[in-house]
């Protein structure tokens, strides 16, 4: 049974940075996506990295966030730079199952999330 666990969230001032990690267990290499959900809003796509290491980003984070993956440890990373208050949300990693990377419904397994809070 594949399990995912995010870490690295926290409180940061506007303009600051964080690096989120997604540790995986019980599975083989797969494409990984990152989503976030702000209070009262729907879960939205942030970034994804394919098994071939191709990366995809939402326009709202392109140039600020960087997705990567360590195949040896099967750990995913999301580097968040120049954070803004509107980036405040719970961030999730997920294992992709099929179809386009941009929709949450195409991911089979999710972590429990890590909170990112950006103060102004």
Tab-separated table of C-alpha atoms in Angstrom:
chain	number	residue	atom	x	y	z
A	1	UNK	CA	0.000	0.000	0.000
A	2	UNK	CA	1.513	3.289	-1.137
A	3	UNK	CA	1.565	6.019	1.478
A	4	UNK	CA	2.571	9.659	1.158
A	5	UNK	CA	3.581	12.054	3.930
A	6	UNK	CA	4.191	15.755	3.484
A	7	UNK	CA	6.422	17.857	5.714
A	8	UNK	CA	8.131	21.228	5.705
A	9	UNK	CA	5.206	23.570	6.078
A	10	UNK	CA	5.160	26.405	8.566
A	11	UNK	CA	4.817	30.114	9.146
A	12	UNK	CA	6.867	32.453	6.963
A	13	UNK	CA	6.865	36.156	6.206
A	14	UNK	CA	5.971	37.456	2.766
A	15	UNK	CA	8.933	37.110	0.435
A	16	UNK	CA	10.256	34.114	2.319
A	17	UNK	CA	10.814	30.531	1.209
A	18	UNK	CA	9.975	27.004	2.262
A	19	UNK	CA	10.787	23.562	0.969
A	20	UNK	CA	8.093	20.933	1.221
A	21	UNK	CA	8.912	17.250	1.136
A	22	UNK	CA	6.756	14.275	0.218
A	23	UNK	CA	8.065	10.980	1.554
A	24	UNK	CA	6.661	7.868	-0.025
A	25	UNK	CA	6.554	4.277	1.078
A	26	UNK	CA	5.179	1.031	-0.202
A	27	UNK	CA	5.351	1.788	-3.921
A	28	UNK	CA	7.501	2.199	-6.992
A	29	UNK	CA	8.336	5.303	-8.998
A	30	UNK	CA	5.338	7.275	-10.268
A	31	UNK	CA	4.427	10.769	-11.320
A	32	UNK	CA	3.758	13.127	-8.419
A	33	UNK	CA	1.521	16.127	-8.187
A	34	UNK	CA	1.236	18.985	-5.703
A	35	UNK	CA	-2.007	20.708	-4.883
A	36	UNK	CA	-3.113	23.256	-2.333
A	37	UNK	CA	-6.371	24.132	-0.688
A	38	UNK	CA	-7.014	27.449	0.984
A	39	UNK	CA	-9.754	27.828	3.541
A	40	UNK	CA	-13.143	27.957	1.846
A	41	UNK	CA	-11.725	27.249	-1.600
A	42	UNK	CA	-11.408	24.257	-3.873
A	43	UNK	CA	-8.237	22.228	-4.123
A	44	UNK	CA	-6.076	23.604	-6.914
A	45	UNK	CA	-3.227	22.214	-8.970
A	46	UNK	CA	0.212	23.674	-8.265
A	47	UNK	CA	2.828	21.501	-9.923
A	48	UNK	CA	3.608	18.007	-11.116
A	49	UNK	CA	6.625	15.990	-12.120
A	50	UNK	CA	6.355	13.008	-14.432
A	51	UNK	CA	8.229	9.728	-14.174
A	52	UNK	CA	10.492	11.100	-16.894
A	53	UNK	CA	11.146	14.215	-14.761
A	54	UNK	CA	9.149	16.584	-16.956
A	55	UNK	CA	7.678	19.373	-14.844
A	56	UNK	CA	4.360	21.199	-15.036
A	57	UNK	CA	3.222	24.320	-13.179
A	58	UNK	CA	0.137	26.387	-12.619
A	59	UNK	CA	0.502	29.893	-14.005
A	60	UNK	CA	0.045	31.343	-10.520
A	61	UNK	CA	3.280	29.790	-9.251
A	62	UNK	CA	5.405	29.532	-12.385
A	63	UNK	CA	8.790	31.110	-11.753
A	64	UNK	CA	8.357	31.009	-7.954
A	65	UNK	CA	7.866	27.326	-7.172
A	66	UNK	CA	10.070	24.427	-8.250
A	67	UNK	CA	9.068	20.774	-8.205
A	68	UNK	CA	11.649	17.990	-8.092
A	69	UNK	CA	12.026	14.371	-7.131
A	70	UNK	CA	14.782	12.167	-5.748
A	71	UNK	CA	14.294	8.812	-7.445
A	72	UNK	CA	16.754	7.049	-5.155
A	73	UNK	CA	14.692	7.833	-2.072
A	74	UNK	CA	11.337	8.205	-3.856
A	75	UNK	CA	10.922	11.601	-2.220
A	76	UNK	CA	9.275	14.559	-3.879
A	77	UNK	CA	10.054	18.206	-3.180
A	78	UNK	CA	8.349	21.499	-3.777
A	79	UNK	CA	10.471	24.631	-3.253
A	80	UNK	CA	8.373	27.694	-2.594
A	81	UNK	CA	10.066	31.042	-3.183
A	82	UNK	CA	8.834	34.612	-2.803
A	83	UNK	CA	5.817	33.447	-0.842
A	84	UNK	CA	2.840	35.775	-0.600
A	85	UNK	CA	-0.158	35.808	1.750
A	86	UNK	CA	-2.338	34.389	-1.032
A	87	UNK	CA	-0.134	31.267	-0.993
A	88	UNK	CA	-1.483	30.411	2.459
A	89	UNK	CA	-3.077	26.969	2.223
A	90	UNK	CA	-2.712	23.316	3.075
A	91	UNK	CA	-0.364	21.753	0.556
A	92	UNK	CA	-0.805	18.149	-0.581
A	93	UNK	CA	1.259	15.726	-2.598
A	94	UNK	CA	-0.394	12.954	-4.550
A	95	UNK	CA	0.484	9.934	-6.682
A	96	UNK	CA	-0.729	10.280	-10.231
A	97	UNK	CA	-2.816	7.457	-11.688
A	98	UNK	CA	-3.864	8.407	-15.227
A	99	UNK	CA	-4.853	11.290	-17.466
A	100	UNK	CA	-3.781	14.888	-17.329
A	101	UNK	CA	-1.763	16.078	-14.343
A	102	UNK	CA	-3.923	19.147	-13.738
A	103	UNK	CA	-6.985	17.530	-12.181
A	104	UNK	CA	-7.180	16.155	-8.659
A	105	UNK	CA	-9.447	13.333	-9.824
A	106	UNK	CA	-6.515	11.835	-11.742
A	107	UNK	CA	-4.567	11.150	-8.568
A	108	UNK	CA	-5.189	7.951	-6.648
A	109	UNK	CA	-3.321	8.422	-3.382
A	110	UNK	CA	-2.939	11.547	-1.267
A	111	UNK	CA	-0.938	12.635	1.715
A	112	UNK	CA	-2.546	14.343	4.686
A	113	UNK	CA	-1.185	17.767	3.827
A	114	UNK	CA	1.102	20.329	5.415
A	115	UNK	CA	0.041	23.853	6.361
A	116	UNK	CA	1.777	26.872	4.863
A	117	UNK	CA	0.957	30.218	6.446
A	118	UNK	CA	2.370	33.413	4.956
A	119	UNK	CA	2.161	36.608	6.956
A	120	UNK	CA	2.188	40.047	5.375
